[in-house]
mmCIF file of C-alpha atoms and ligand atoms in Angstrom:
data_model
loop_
_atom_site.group_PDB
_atom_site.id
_atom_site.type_symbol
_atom_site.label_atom_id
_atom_site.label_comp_id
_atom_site.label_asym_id
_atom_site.label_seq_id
_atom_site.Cartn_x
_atom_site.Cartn_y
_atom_site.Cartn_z
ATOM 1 C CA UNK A 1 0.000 0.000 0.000
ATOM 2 C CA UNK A 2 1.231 3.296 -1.091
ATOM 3 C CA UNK A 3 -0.924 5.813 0.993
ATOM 4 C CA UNK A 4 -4.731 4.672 -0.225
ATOM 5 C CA UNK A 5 -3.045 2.890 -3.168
ATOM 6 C CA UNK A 6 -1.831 -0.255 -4.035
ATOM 7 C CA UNK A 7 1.604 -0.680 -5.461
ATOM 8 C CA UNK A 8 2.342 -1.655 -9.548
ATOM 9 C CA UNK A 9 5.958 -2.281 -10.367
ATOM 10 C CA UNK A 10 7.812 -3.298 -13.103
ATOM 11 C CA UNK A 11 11.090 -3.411 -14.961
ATOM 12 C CA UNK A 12 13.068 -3.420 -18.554
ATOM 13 C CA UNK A 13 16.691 -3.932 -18.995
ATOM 14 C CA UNK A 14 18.161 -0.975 -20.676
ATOM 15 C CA UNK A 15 20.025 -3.452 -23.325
ATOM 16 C CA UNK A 16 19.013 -4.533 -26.630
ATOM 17 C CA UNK A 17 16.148 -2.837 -28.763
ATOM 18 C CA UNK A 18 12.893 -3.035 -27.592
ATOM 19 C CA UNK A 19 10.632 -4.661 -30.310
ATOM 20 C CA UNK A 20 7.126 -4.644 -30.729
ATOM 21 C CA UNK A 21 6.319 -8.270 -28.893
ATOM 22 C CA UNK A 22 7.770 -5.542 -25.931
ATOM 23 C CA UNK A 23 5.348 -2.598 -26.782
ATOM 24 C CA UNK A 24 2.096 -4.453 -27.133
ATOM 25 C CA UNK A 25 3.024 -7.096 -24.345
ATOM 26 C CA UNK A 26 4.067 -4.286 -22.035
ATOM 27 C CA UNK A 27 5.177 -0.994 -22.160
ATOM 28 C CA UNK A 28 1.806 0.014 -24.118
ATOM 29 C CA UNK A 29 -0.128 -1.380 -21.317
ATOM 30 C CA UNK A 30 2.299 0.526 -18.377
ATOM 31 C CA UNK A 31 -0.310 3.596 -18.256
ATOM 32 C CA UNK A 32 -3.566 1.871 -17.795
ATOM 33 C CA UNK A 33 -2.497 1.426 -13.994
ATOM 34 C CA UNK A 34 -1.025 5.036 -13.533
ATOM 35 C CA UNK A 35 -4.839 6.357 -12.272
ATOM 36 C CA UNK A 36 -5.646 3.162 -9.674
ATOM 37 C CA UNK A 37 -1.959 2.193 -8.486
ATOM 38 C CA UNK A 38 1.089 3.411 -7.388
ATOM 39 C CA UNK A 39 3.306 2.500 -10.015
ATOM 40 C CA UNK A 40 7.094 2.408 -10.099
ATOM 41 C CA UNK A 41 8.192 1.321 -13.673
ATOM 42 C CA UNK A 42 12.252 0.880 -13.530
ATOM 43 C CA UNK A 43 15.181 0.935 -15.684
ATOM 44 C CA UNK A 44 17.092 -2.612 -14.559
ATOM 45 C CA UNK A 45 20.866 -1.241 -15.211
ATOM 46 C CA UNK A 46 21.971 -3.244 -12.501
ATOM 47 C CA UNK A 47 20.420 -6.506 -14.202
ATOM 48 C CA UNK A 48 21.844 -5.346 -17.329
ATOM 49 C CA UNK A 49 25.254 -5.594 -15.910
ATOM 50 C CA UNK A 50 24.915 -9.775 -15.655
ATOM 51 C CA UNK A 51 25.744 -9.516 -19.211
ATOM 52 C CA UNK A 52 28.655 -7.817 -20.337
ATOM 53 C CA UNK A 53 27.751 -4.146 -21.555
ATOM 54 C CA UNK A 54 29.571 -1.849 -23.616
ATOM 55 C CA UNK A 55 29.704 1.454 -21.347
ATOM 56 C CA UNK A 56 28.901 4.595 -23.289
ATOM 57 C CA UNK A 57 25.880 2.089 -24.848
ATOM 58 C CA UNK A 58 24.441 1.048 -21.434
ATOM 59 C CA UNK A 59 24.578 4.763 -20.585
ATOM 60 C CA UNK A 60 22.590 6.009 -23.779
ATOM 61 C CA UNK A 61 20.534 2.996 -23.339
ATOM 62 C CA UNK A 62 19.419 3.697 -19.876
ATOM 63 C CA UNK A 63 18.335 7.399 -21.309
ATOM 64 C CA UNK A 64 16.719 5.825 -23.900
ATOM 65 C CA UNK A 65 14.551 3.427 -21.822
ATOM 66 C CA UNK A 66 13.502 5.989 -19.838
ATOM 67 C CA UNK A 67 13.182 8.313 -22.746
ATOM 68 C CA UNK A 68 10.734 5.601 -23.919
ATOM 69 C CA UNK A 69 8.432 4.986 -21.318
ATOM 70 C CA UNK A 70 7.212 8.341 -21.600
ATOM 71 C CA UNK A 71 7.295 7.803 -25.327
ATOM 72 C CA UNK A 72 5.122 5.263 -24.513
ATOM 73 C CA UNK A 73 2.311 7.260 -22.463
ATOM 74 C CA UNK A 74 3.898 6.919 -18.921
ATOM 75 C CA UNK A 75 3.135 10.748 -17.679
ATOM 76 C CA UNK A 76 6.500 10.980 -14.983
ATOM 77 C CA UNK A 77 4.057 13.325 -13.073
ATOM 78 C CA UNK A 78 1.680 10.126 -12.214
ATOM 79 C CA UNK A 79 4.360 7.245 -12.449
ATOM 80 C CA UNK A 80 7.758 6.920 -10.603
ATOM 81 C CA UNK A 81 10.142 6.700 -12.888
ATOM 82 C CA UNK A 82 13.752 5.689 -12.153
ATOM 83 C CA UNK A 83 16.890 4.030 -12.686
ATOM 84 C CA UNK A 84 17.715 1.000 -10.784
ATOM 85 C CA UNK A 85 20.979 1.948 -9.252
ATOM 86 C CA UNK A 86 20.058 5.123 -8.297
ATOM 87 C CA UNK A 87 17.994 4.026 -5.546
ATOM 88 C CA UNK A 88 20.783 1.945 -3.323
ATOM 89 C CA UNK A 89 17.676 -0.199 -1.696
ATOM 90 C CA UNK A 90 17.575 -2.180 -4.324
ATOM 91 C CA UNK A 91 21.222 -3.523 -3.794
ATOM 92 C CA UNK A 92 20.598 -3.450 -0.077
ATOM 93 C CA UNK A 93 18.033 -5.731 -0.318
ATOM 94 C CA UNK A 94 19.386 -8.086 -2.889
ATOM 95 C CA UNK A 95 21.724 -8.993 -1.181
ATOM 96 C CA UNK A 96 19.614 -9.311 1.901
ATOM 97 C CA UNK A 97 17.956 -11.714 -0.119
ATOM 98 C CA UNK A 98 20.444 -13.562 -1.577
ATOM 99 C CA UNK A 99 21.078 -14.701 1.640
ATOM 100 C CA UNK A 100 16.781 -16.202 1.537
ATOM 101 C CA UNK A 101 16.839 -17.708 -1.838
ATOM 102 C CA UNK A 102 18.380 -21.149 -2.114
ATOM 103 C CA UNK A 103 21.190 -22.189 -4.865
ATOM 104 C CA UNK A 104 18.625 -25.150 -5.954
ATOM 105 C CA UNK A 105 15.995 -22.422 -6.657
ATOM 106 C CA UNK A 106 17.905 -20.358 -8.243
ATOM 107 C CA UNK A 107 19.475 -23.480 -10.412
ATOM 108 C CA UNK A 108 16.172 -24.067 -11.650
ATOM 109 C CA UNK A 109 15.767 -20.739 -13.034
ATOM 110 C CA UNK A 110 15.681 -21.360 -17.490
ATOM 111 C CA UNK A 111 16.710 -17.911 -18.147
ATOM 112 C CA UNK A 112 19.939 -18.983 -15.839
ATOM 113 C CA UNK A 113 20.039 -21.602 -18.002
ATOM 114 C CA UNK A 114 19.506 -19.866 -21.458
ATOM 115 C CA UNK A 115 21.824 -17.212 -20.233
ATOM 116 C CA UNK A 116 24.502 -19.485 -19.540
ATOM 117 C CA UNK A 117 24.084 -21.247 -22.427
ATOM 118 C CA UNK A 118 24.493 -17.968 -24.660
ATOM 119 C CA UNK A 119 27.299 -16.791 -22.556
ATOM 120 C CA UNK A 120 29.176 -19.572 -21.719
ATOM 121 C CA UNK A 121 32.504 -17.453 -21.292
ATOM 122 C CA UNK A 122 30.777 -15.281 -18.590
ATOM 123 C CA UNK A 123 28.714 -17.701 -16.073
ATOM 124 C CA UNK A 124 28.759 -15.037 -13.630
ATOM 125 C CA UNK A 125 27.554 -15.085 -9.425
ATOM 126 C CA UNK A 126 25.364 -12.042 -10.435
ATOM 127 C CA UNK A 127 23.436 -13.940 -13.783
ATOM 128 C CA UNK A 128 22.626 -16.608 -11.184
ATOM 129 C CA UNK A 129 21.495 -14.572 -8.506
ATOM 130 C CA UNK A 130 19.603 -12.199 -10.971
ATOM 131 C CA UNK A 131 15.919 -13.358 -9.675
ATOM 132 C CA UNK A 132 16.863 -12.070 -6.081
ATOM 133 C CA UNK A 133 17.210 -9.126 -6.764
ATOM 134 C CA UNK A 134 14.597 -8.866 -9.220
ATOM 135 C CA UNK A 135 12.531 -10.071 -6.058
ATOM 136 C CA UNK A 136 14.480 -6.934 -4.133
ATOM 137 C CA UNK A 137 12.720 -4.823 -7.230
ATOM 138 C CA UNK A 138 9.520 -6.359 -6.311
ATOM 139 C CA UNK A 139 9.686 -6.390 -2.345
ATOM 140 C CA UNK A 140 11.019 -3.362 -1.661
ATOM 141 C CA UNK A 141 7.808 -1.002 -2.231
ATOM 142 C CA UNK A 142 5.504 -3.512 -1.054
ATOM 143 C CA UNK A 143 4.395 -4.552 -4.871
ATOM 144 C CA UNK A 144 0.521 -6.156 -5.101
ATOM 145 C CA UNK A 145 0.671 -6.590 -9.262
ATOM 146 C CA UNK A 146 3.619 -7.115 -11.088
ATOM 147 C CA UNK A 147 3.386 -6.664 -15.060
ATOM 148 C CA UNK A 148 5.571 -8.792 -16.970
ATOM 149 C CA UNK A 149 5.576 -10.875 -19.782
ATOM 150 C CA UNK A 150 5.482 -15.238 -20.012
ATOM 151 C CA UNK A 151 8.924 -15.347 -19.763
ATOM 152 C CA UNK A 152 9.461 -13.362 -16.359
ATOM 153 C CA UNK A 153 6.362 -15.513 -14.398
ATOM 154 C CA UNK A 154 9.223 -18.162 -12.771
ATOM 155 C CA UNK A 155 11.309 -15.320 -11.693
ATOM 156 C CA UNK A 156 8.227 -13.895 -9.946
ATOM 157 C CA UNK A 157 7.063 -17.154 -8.283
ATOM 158 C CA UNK A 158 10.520 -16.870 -6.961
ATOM 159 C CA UNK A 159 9.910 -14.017 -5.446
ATOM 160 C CA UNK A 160 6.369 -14.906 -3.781
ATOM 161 C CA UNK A 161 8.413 -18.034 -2.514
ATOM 162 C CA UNK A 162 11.087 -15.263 -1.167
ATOM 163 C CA UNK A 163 8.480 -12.898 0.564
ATOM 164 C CA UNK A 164 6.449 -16.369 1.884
ATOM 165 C CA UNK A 165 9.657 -17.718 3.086
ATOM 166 C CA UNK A 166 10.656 -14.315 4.715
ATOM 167 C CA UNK A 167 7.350 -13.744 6.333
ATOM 168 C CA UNK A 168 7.395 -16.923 7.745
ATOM 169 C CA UNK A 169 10.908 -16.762 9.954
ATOM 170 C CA UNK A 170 9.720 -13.049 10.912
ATOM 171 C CA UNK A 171 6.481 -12.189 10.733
ATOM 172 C CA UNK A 172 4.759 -10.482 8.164
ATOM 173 C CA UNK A 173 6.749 -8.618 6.552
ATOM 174 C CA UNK A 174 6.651 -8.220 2.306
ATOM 175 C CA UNK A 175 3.605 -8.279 0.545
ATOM 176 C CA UNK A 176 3.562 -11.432 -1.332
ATOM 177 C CA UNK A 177 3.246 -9.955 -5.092
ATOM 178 C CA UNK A 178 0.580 -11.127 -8.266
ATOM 179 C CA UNK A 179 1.886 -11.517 -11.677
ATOM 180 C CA UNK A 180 -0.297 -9.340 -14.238
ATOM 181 C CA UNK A 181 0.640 -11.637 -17.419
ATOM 182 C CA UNK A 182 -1.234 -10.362 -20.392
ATOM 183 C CA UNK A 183 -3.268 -12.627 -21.985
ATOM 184 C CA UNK A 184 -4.339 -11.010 -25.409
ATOM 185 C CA UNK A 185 -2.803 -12.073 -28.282
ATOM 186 C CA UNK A 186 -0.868 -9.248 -28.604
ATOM 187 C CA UNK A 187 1.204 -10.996 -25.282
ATOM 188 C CA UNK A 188 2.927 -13.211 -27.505
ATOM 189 C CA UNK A 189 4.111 -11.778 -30.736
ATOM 190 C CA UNK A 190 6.512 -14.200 -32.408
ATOM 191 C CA UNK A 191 9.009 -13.840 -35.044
ATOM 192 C CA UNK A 192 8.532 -13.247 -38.290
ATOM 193 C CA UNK A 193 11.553 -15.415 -39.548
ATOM 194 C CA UNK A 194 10.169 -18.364 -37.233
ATOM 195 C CA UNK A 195 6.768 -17.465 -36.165
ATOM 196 C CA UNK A 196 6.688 -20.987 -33.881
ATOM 197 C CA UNK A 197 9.110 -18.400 -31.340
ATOM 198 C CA UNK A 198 8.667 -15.328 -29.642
ATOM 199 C CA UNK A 199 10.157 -12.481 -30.640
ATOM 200 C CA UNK A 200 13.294 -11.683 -29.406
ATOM 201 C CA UNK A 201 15.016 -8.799 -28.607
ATOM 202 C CA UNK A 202 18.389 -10.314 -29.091
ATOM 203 C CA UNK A 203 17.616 -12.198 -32.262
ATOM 204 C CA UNK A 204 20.338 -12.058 -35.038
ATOM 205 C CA UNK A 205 18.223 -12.210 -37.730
ATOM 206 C CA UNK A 206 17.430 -8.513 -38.069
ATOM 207 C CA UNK A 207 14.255 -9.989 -39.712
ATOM 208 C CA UNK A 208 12.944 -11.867 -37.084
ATOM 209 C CA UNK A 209 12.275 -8.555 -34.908
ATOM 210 C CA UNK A 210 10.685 -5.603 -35.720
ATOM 211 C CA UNK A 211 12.342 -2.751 -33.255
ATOM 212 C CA UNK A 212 10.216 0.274 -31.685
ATOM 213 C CA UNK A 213 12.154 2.509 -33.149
ATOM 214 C CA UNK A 214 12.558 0.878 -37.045
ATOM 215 C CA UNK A 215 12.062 3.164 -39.682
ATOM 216 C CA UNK A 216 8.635 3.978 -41.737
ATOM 217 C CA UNK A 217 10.242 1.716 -44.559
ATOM 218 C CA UNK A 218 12.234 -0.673 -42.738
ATOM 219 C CA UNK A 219 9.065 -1.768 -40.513
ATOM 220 C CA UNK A 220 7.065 -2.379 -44.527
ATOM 221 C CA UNK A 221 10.230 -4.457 -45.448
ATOM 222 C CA UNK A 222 10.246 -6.265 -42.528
ATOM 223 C CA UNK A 223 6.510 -7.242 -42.713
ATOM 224 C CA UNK A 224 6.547 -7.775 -46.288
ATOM 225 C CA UNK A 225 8.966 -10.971 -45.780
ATOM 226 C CA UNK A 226 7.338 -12.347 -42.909
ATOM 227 C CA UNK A 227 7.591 -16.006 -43.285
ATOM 228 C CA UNK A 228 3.659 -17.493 -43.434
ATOM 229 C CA UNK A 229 2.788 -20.731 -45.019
ATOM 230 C CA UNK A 230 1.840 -21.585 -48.650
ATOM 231 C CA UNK A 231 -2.054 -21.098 -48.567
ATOM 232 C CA UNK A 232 -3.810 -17.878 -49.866
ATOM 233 C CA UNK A 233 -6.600 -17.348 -47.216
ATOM 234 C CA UNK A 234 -6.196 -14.885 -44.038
ATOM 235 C CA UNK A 235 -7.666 -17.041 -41.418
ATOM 236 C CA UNK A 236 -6.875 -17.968 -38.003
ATOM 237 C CA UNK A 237 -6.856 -21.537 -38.491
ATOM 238 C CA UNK A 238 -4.358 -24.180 -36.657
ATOM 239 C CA UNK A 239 -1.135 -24.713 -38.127
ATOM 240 C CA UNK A 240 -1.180 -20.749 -39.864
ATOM 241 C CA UNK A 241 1.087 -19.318 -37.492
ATOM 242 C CA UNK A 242 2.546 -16.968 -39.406
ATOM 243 C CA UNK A 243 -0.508 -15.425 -40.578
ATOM 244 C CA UNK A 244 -2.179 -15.856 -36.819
ATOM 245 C CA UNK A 245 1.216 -13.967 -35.884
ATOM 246 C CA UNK A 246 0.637 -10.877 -38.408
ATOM 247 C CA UNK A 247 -3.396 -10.844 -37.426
ATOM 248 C CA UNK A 248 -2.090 -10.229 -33.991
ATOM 249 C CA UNK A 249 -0.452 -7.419 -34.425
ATOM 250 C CA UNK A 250 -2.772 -6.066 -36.783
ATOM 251 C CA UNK A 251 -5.099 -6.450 -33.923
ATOM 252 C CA UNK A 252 -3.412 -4.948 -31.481
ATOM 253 C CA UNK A 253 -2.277 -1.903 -33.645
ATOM 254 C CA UNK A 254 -6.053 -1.420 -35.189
ATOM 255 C CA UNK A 255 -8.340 -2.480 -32.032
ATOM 256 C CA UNK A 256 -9.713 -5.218 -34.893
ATOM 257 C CA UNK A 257 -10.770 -8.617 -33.586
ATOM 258 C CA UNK A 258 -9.878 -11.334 -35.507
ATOM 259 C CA UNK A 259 -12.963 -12.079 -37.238
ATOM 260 C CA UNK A 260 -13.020 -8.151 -38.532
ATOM 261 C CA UNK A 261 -9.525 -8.933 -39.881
ATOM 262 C CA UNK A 262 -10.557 -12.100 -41.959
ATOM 263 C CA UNK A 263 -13.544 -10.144 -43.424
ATOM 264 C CA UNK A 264 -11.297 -7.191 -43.894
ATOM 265 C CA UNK A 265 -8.967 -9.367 -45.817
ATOM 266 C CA UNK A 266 -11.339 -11.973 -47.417
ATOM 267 C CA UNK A 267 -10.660 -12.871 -51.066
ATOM 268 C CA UNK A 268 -7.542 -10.753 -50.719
ATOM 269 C CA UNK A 269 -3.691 -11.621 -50.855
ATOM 270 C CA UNK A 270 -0.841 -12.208 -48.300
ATOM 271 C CA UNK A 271 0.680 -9.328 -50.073
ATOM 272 C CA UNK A 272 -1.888 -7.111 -49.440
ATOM 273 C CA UNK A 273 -2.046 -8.353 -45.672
ATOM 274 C CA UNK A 274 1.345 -7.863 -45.150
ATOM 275 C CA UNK A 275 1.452 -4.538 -46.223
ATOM 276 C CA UNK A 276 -1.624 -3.367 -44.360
ATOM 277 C CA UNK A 277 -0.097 -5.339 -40.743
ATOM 278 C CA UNK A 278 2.680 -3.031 -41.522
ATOM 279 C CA UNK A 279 1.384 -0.134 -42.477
ATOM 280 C CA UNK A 280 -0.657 0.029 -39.310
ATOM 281 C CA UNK A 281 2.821 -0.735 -37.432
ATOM 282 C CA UNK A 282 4.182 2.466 -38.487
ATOM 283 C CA UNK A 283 1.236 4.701 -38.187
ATOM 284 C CA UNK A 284 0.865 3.588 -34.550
ATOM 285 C CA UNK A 285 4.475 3.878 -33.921
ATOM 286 C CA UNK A 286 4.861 7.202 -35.926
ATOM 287 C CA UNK A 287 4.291 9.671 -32.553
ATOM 288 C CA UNK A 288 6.239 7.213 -30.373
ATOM 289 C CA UNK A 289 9.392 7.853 -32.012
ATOM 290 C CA UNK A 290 8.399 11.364 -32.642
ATOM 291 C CA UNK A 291 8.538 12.092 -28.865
ATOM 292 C CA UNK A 292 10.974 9.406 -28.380
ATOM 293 C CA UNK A 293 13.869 11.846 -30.448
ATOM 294 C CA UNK A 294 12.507 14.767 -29.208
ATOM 295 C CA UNK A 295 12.896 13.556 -25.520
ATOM 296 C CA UNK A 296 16.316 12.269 -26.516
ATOM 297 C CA UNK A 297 17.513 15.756 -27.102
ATOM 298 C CA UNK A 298 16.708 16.772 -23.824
ATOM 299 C CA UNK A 299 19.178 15.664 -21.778
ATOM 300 C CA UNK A 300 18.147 17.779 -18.880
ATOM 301 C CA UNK A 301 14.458 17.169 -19.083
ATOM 302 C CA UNK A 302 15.558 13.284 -18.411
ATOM 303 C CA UNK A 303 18.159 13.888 -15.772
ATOM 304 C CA UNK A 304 15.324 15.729 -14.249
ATOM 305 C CA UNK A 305 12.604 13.109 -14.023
ATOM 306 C CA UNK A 306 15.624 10.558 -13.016
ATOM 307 C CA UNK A 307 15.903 12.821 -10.281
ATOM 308 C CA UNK A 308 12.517 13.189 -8.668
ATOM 309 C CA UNK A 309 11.968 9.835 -9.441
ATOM 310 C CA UNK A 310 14.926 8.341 -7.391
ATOM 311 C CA UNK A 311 13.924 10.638 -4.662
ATOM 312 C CA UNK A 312 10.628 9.350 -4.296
ATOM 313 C CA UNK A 313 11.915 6.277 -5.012
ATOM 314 C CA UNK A 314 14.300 6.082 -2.137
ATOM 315 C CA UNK A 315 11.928 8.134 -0.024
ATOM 316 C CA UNK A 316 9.240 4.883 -0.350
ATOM 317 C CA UNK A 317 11.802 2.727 0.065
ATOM 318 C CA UNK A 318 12.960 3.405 3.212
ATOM 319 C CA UNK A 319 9.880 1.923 5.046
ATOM 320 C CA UNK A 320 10.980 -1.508 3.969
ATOM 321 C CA UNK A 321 14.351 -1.664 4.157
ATOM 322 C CA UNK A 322 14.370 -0.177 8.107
ATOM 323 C CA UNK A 323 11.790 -2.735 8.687
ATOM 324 C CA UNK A 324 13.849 -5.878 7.133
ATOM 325 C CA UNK A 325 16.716 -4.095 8.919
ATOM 326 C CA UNK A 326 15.382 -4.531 11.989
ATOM 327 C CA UNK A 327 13.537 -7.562 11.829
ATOM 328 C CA UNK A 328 16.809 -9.562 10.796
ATOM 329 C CA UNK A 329 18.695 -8.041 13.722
ATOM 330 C CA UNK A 330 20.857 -5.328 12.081
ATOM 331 C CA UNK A 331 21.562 -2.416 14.315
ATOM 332 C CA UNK A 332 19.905 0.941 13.349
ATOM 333 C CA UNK A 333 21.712 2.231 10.978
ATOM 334 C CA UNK A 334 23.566 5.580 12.516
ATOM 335 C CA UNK A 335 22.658 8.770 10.664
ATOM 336 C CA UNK A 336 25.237 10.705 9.060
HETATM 337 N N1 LIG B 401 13.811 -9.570 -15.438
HETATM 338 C C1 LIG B 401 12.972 -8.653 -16.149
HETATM 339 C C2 LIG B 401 13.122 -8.878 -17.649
HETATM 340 O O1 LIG B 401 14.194 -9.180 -18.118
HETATM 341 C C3 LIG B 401 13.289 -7.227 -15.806
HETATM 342 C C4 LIG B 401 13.027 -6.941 -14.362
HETATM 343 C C5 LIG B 401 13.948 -6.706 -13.394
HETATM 344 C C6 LIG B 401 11.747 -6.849 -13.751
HETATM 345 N N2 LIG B 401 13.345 -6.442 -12.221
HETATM 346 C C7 LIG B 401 11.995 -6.531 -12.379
HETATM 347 C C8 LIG B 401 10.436 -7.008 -14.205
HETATM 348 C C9 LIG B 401 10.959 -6.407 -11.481
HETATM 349 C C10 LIG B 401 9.403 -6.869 -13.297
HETATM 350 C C11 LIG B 401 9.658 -6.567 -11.936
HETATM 351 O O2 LIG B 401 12.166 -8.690 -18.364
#
């Protein structure tokens, strides 16, 4: 609880370029929770950092993130938004939490295992203890509803198991958090290349993804070589996944059900379809990017909002971490 409000919180990793699988399956969705909750929507550099990062780009792609949540409709007036390691609670309690979540849960984790797989030369204490302190995240401002995508939901029964397990030694303590996993189709938009698998940000078939902040063109392109299947008719039938794929996003570009899209598009070819799925793309991503450059070039008007947002940030935090603090047995911490 946040004052009369419950608490929304949730995180992207300032590496990579977002897609669209990450605009319809989150970002887009961010505002609708700004009026009824307290949301904190975060910019995970200290995640980001389990991978090895390239410094200037981790720095322009932490402004950019943030840059692009208010692209995105995230008003910084009615939304806390912030940068992980600016707010040194988060640490704090990762580490106090570390110390709750055991090596066999955190072995059990697939994105360890993906991870490690893709970075075999860098198997790093930090990519395996990554879900603690995405619980930390979570904990720390007394979270009810977490929004994340599919792939995030065993990282967040972690953390319910974290808070449960917490609660139990001490007394109540965290609020034990919800998932908010979109269900819409427009939750799981897959690649184009391989439309059997999601879309991925790190993908190296340029492609497979279509990025937030392609170009007019470059989004048409993309779209027009969409891999589908060798029948003519736009219909969501089993086994069309590639065409179910593109009358996904369609859908959640246009606000069309599927059953508008296959009379929209009935007696008409994949060509046309394709072009249409993409044309709506850019339209609806057109004054993203317009305020996404515009915010880019203003430095100062970023460094501002990471600035009140830490602040309250930190300020919210506090309540938590003195209470884990003292429940755990550290001294007060002296002020100075
Ligand atoms: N692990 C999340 C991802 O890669 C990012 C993240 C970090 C997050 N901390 C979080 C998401 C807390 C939700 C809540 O997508």
């Amino acid at each position: 609880m946040y004052k009369d409000k419950k608490v929304v919180f949730s995180g992207i990793q300032p590496s990579g370029q977002l897609t669209i699988g990450n605009y319809l399956g989150a970002l887009k969705n961010f505002k609708e929770f700004s009026e009824e909750y307290r949301c904190y929507y975060c910019v995970v550099d200290e995640h980001a950092i389990t991978v090895r990062q390239n410094p200037a780009e981790l720095r322009r792609r932490t402004y950019e993130t943030l840059a692009l949540y208010i692209a995105a409709g995230l008003d910084p007036e009615k939304n806390v938004l912030f940068v992980q390691s600016h707010v040194p609670g988060h640490a704090e309690l990762g580490w106090i939490l570390d110390c709750y979540t055991m090596f066999g849960e955190l072995s059990r984790m697939t994105q360890f295992k993906d991870k490690s797989r893709k970075n075999a030369d860098n198997i790093n204490a930090g990519l395996f203890t990554y879900p603690a302190l995405m619980a930390a995240d979570i904990l720390l401002y007394q979270t009810e509803m977490v929004p994340v995508g599919h792939d995030q939901k065993q990282h967040l029964e972690l953390a319910r198991d974290v808070a449960e397990r917490f609660n139990q030694i001490y007394g109540d303590t965290f609020i034990v958090p919800e998932p908010f996993i979109n269900k819409t189709p427009a939750a799981r938009i897959m690649s184009l290349a391989e439309p059997t698998k999601k879309m991925s940000k790190s993908d190296e078939n340029e492609n497979a993804t279509v990025r937030i902040l392609d170009e007019r063109d470059v989004i048409i392109k993309k779209f027009k070589r969409a891999v589908t299947d060798s029948e003519t008719e736009i219909c969501a039938r089993e086994g069309k996944d590639g065409i179910i794929n593109l009358m996904s996003i369609y859908g959640a570009f246009t606000g069309k059900t599927f059953e508008e899209i296959e009379r929209e598009f009935a007696g008409r070819g994949y060509g046309d379809f394709k072009l249409a799925v993409g044309e709506a793309c850019a339209d609806a991503l057109a004054p993203v990017q317009a305020e996404f450059k515009r915010l880019m070039q203003d430095k100062k008007y970023l460094e501002e909002i990471m600035l009140k947002g830490a602040m309250e940030a930190h300020h919210d935090s506090l309540r938590t971490m003195s209470k884990v603090r003292r429940k755990i047995g550290f001294t007060e911490k002296p002020r100075f």
